[in-house]
Coordinates of C-alpha atoms in Angstrom, one line a residue:
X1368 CA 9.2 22.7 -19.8
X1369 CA 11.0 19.3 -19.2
X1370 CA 8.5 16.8 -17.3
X1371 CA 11.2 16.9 -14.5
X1372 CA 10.8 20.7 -14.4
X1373 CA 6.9 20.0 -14.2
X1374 CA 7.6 17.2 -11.8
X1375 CA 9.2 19.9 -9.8
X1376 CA 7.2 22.7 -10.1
X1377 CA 4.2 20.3 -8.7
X1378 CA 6.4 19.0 -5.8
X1379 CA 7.0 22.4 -4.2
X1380 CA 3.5 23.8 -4.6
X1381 CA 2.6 22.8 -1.4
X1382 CA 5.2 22.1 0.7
X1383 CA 3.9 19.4 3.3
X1384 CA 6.7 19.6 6.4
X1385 CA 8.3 16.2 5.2
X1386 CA 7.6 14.4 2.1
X1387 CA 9.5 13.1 -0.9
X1388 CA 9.2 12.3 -4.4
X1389 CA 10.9 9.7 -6.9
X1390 CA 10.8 8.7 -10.4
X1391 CA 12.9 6.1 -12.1
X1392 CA 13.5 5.0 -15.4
X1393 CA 15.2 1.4 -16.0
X1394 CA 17.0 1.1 -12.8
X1395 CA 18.6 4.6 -13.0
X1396 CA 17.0 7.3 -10.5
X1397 CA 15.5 10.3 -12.9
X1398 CA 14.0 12.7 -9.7
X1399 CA 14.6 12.2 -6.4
X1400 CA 13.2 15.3 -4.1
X1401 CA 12.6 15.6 -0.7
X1402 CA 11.3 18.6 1.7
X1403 CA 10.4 19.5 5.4
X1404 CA 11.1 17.3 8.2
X1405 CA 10.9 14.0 9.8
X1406 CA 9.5 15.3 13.4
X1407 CA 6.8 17.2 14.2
X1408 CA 8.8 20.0 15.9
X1409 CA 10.4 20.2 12.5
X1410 CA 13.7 19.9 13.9
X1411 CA 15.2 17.2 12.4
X1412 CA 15.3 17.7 8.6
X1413 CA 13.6 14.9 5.9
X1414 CA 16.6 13.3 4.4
X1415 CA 17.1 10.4 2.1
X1416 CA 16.9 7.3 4.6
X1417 CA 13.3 8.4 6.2
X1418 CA 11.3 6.2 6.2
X1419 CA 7.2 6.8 6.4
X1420 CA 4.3 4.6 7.0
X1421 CA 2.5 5.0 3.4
X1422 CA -0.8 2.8 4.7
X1423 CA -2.1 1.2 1.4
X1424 CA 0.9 1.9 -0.5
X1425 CA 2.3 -1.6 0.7
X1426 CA -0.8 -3.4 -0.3
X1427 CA 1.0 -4.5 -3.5
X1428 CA 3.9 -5.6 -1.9
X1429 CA 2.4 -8.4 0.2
X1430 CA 0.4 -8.8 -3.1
X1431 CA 3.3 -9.2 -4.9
X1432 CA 4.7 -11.7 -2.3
X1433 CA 1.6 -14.2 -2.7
X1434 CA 2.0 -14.0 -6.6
X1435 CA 5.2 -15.0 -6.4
X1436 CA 4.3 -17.9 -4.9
X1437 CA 1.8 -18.1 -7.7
X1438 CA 5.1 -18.0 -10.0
X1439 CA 6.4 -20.8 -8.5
X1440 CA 3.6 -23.3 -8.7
X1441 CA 3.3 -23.7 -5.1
X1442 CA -0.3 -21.7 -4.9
X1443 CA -2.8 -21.3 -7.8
X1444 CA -4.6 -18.6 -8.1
X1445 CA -8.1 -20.6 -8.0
X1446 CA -7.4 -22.4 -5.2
X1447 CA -9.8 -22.0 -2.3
X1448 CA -7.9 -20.6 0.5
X1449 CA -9.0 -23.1 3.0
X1450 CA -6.5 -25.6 0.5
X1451 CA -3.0 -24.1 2.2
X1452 CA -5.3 -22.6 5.3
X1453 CA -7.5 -25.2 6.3
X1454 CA -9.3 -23.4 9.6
X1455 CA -9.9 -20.6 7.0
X1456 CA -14.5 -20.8 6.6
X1457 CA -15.0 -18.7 3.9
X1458 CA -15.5 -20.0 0.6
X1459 CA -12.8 -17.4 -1.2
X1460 CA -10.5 -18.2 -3.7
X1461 CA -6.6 -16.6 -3.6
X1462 CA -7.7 -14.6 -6.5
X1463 CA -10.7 -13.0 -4.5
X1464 CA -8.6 -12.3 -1.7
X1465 CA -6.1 -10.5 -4.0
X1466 CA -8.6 -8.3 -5.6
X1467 CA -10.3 -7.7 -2.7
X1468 CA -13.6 -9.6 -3.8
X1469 CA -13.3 -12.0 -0.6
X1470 CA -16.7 -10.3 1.1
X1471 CA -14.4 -9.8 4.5
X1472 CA -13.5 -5.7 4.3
X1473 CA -14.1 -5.8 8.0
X1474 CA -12.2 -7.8 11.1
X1475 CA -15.4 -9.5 13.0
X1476 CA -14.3 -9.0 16.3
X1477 CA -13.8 -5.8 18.2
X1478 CA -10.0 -5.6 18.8
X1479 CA -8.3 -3.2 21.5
X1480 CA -5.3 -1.4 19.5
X1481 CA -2.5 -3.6 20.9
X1482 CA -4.1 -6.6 18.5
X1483 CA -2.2 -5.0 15.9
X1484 CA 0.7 -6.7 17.5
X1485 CA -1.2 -9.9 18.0
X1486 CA -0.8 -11.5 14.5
X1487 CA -2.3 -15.2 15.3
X1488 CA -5.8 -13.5 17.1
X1489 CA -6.7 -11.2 13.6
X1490 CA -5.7 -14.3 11.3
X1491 CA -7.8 -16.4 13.6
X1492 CA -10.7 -13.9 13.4
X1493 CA -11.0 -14.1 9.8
X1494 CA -10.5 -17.7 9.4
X1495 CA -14.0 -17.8 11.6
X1496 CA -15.4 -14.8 10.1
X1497 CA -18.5 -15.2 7.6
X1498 CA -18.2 -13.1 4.4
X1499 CA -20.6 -10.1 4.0
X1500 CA -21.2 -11.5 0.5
X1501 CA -21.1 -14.3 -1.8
X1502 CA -17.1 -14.2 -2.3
X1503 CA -16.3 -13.2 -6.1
X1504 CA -19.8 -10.9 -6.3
X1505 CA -18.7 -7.6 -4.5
X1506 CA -15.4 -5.2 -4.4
X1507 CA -14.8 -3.8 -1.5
X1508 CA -11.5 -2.5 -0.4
X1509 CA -10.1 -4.8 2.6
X1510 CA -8.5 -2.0 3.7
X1511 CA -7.3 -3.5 6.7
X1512 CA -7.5 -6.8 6.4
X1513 CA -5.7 -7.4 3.2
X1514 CA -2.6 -7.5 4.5
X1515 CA -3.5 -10.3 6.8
X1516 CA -5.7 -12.8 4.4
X1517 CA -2.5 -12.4 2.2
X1518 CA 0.1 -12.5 4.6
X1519 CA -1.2 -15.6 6.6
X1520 CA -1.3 -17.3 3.0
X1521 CA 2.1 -16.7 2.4
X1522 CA 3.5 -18.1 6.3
X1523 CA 1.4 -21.4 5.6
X1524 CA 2.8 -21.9 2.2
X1525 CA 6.4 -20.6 2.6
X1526 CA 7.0 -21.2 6.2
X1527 CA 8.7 -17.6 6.4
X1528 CA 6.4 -14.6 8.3
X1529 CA 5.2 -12.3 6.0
X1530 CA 7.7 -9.5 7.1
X1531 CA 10.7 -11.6 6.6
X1532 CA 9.2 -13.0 2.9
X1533 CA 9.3 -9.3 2.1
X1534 CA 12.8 -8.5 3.5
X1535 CA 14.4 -11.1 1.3
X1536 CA 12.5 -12.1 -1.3
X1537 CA 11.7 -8.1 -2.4
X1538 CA 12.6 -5.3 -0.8
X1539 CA 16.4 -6.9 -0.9
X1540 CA 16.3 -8.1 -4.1
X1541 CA 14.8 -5.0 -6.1
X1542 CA 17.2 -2.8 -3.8
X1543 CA 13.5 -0.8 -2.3
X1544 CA 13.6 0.5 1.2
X1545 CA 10.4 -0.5 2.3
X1546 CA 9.7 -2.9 5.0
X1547 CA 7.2 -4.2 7.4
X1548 CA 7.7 -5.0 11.5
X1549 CA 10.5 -2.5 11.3
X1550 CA 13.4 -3.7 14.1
X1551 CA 14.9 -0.5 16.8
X1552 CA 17.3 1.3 13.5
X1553 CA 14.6 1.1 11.2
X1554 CA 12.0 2.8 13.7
X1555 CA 14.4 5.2 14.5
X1556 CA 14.7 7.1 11.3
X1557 CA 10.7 7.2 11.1
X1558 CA 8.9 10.3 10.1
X1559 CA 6.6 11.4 12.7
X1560 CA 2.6 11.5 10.9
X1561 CA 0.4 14.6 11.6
X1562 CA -2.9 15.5 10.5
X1563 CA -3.9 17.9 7.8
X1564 CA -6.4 19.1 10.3
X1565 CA -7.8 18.1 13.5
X1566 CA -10.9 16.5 11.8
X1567 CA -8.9 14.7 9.1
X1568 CA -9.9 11.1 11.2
X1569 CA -13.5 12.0 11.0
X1570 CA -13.2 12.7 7.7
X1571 CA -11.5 9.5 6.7
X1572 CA -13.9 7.6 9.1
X1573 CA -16.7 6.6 6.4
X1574 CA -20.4 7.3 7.1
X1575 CA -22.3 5.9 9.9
X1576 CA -22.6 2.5 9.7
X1577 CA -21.2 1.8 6.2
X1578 CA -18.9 -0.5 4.9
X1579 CA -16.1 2.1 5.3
X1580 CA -16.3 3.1 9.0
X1581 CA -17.0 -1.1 10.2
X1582 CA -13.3 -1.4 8.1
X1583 CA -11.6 0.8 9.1
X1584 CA -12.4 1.1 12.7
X1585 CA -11.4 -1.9 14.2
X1586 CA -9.1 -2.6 15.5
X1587 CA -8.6 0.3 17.1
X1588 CA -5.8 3.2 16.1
X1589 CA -5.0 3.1 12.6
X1590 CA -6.2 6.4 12.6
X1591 CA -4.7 7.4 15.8
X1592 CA -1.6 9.4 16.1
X1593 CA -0.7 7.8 19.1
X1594 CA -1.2 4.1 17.6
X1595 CA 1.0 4.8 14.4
X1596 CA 3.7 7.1 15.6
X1597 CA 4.5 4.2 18.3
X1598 CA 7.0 1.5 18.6
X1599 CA 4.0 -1.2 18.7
X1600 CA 2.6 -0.1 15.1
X1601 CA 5.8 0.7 13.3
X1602 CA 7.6 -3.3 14.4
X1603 CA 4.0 -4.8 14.2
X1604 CA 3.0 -6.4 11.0
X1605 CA 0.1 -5.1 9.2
X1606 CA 0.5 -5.8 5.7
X1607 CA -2.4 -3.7 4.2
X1608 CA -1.6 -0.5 5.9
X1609 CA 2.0 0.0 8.0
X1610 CA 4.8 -0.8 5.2
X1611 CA 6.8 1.9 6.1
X1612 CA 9.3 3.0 3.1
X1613 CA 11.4 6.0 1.3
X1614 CA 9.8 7.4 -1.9
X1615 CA 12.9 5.7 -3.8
X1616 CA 12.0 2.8 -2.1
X1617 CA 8.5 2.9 -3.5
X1618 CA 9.3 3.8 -7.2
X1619 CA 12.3 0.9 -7.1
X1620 CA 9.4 -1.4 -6.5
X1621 CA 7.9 -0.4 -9.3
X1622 CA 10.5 -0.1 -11.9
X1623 CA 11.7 -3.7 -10.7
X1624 CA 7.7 -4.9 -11.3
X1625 CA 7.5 -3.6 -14.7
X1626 CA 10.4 -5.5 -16.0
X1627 CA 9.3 -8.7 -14.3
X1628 CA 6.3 -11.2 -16.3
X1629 CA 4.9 -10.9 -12.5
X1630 CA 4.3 -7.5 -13.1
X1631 CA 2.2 -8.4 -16.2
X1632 CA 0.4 -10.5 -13.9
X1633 CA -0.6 -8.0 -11.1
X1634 CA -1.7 -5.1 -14.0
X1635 CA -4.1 -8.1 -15.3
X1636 CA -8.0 -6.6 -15.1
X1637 CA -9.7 -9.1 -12.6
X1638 CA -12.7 -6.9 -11.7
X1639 CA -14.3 -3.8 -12.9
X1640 CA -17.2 -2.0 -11.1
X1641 CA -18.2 0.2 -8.1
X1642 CA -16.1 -0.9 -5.1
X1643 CA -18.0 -0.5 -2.3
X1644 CA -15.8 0.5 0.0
X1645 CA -14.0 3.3 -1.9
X1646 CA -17.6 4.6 -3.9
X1647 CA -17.9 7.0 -6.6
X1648 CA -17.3 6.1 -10.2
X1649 CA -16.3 2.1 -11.4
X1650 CA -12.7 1.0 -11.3
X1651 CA -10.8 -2.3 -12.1
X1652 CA -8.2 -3.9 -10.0
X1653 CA -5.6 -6.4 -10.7
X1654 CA -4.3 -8.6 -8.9
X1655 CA -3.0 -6.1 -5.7
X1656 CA -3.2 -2.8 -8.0
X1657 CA -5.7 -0.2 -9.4
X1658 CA -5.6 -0.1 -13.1
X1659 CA -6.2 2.9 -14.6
X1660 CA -7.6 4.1 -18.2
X1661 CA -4.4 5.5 -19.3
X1662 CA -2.4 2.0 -18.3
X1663 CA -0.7 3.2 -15.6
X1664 CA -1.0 1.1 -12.7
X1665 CA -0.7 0.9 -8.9
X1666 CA -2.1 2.1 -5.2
X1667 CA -2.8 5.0 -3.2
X1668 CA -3.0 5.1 0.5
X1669 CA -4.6 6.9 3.3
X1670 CA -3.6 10.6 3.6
X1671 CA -2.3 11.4 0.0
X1672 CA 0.8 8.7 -0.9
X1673 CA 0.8 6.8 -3.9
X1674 CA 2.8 4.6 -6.0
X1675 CA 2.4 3.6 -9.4
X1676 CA 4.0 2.3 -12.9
X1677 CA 3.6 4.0 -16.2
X1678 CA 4.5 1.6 -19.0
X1679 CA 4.1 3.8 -21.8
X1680 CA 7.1 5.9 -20.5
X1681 CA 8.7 3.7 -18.7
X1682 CA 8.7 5.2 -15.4
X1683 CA 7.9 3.9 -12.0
X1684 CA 6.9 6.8 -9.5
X1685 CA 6.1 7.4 -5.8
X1686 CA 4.9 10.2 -3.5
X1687 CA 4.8 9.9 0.1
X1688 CA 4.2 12.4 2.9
X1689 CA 4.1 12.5 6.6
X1690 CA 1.6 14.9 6.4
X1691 CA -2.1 13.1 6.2
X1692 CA -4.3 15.3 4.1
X1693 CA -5.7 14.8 0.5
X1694 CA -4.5 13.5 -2.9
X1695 CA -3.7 17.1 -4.4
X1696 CA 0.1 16.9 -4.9
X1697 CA -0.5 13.2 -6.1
X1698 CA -3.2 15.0 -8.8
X1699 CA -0.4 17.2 -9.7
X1700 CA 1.9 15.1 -10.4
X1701 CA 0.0 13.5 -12.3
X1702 CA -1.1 16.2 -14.4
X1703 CA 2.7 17.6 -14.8
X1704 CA 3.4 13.3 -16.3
X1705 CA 0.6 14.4 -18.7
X1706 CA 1.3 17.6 -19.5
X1707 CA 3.7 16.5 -22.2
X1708 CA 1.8 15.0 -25.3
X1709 CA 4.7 13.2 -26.6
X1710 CA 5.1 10.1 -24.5
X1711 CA 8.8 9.6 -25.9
X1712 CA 9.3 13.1 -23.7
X1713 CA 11.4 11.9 -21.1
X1714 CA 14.1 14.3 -20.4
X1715 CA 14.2 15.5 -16.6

């Protein structure tokens, strides 16, 4: 079987009511597959332009957006934050904050959910915020506030918000549709996110009093259907978890990274070890993206999307689903990429 019949065969497995796949290969779309639908009456069928909020998926985008910046000698890499950020306290370094060694997984104050729409009160925050450790020492995913120790970085430096950096300096240029603080159209063709189950937020919470439930808990309502099928969460800006994008947007991210020297960049080890947030076994990340021992790179996010690149074929790919559940059709996918031991194998 072709890898695109593999490819295929894992995609409709387990059919999620509304999610999509896409591979491409040097610019030119290879898969491109798409199944349910974008409501949860399942009345208005998934189609090409739907977008979905793909939570840590985007986490290399606003990455991406700082290292560019990086490119341009107008931020180094070493340079304490507090350099372009000068009420910024914490003692962290641009590279720290991209590979989330910072020590500040966790917003300090308790926020209501509308601070999601209050960008200069969560930047403030962390600029007073002490880290949890010695900046550089510990990983530990800042799931949520990534976005915004990134973000902020690039509005000082460039002048532009972080959404609009985005919008014209990559998802217009590498032709991705993926956005942040999506405007009325763009929030109109938005899939509507369910759970798996009803318990899928308590599983996805963390345990009592770890690292896990302190970052993602507050502020309030990334985990709430309510919060992120709402106008306020889909034109808010919240780098680290509400880029909302197509599959094809994800994987023409990708394919445009790995023929960039920025993309050499980001897929550069920086840290390897237990990340404290995330637990089990040691990983590495780059600068944005996990790097992984069969040199693919890239990021998963909350409830089973992922994007990643694979260099030794030459293929950038992304899963996204509306569904919020587990990694299995990501795992499958994988395994159908692998399934073919020559590498030159590319025929879909």
């Amino acid at each position: 079987m072709s890898i695109g019949g593999a490819l295929r065969e894992a995609f409709d497995q387990d059919p999620r009511g509304g999610s999509a796949l896409a591979v491409v290969k040097d610019g030119q779309v290879v898969v491109d597959l798409r199944e349910g639908w974008r409501d949860s009456a399942r009345t208005v069928p998934w189609d090409a332009d739907t977008l979905v909020n793909v939570y840590s998926v985007g986490k290399p985008v606003i990455a991406l957006a700082v290292l560019m910046l990086v490119e341009r000698g107008r931020v180094g890499l070493d340079d304490p934050i507090a350099r372009h950020w000068p009420s910024f306290k914490t003692e962290a370094s641009v590279r720290q904050a991209l590979t989330h060694t910072a020590g500040l997984p966790a917003f300090p104050v308790p926020r209501p959910a509308e601070s999601w729409a209050e960008w200069d009160v969560l930047c403030a925050d962390l600029a007073a915020a002490s880290p949890e450790w010695p900046p550089g020492t510990v990983a530990a995913e800042h799931a949520l506030t990534y976005g915004h120790l990134l973000g902020e970085l690039v509005r000082r430096v460039d002048g532009r918000s972080p959404a609009r950096f985005v919008a014209e300096e990559i998802a217009g240029p590498f032709g991705a549709d993926l956005a942040f603080g999506l405007g009325p159209a763009d929030r109109a063709r938005c899939a509507e996110l369910e759970f798996d189950a009803p318990d899928w937020p308590e599983r996805n919470a963390g345990e009592p009093g770890s690292v896990k439930e302190r970052a993602v808990g507050n502020p309030a309502g990334a985990r709430d259907l309510a919060v992120v099928n709402g106008e306020l969460w889909r034109s808010a800006t919240v780098p680290a978890v509400n880029m909302h994008a197509t599959a094809l947007g994800v994987a023409r991210f990708y394919d445009e990274l790995m023929r960039r020297r920025v993309g050499a960049m980001m897929a550069t080890g920086q840290f390897t070890g237990v990340d404290r947030f995330i637990g089990g076994d040691p990983l590495t990340w780059g600068l944005g993206v996990q790097l992984e021992a069969d040199g693919t790179w890239g990021m998963g996010g909350l409830g089973g999307n992922a994007g990643w690149a694979d260099p030794g074929r030459g293929l950038a790919v992304a899963y996204v689903t509306r569904r919020l559940g587990d990694f299995a059709t990501v795992d499958r996918i994988e395994a159908a990429l692998n399934s073919s031991t020559d590498r030159s194998d590319i025929r879909f």
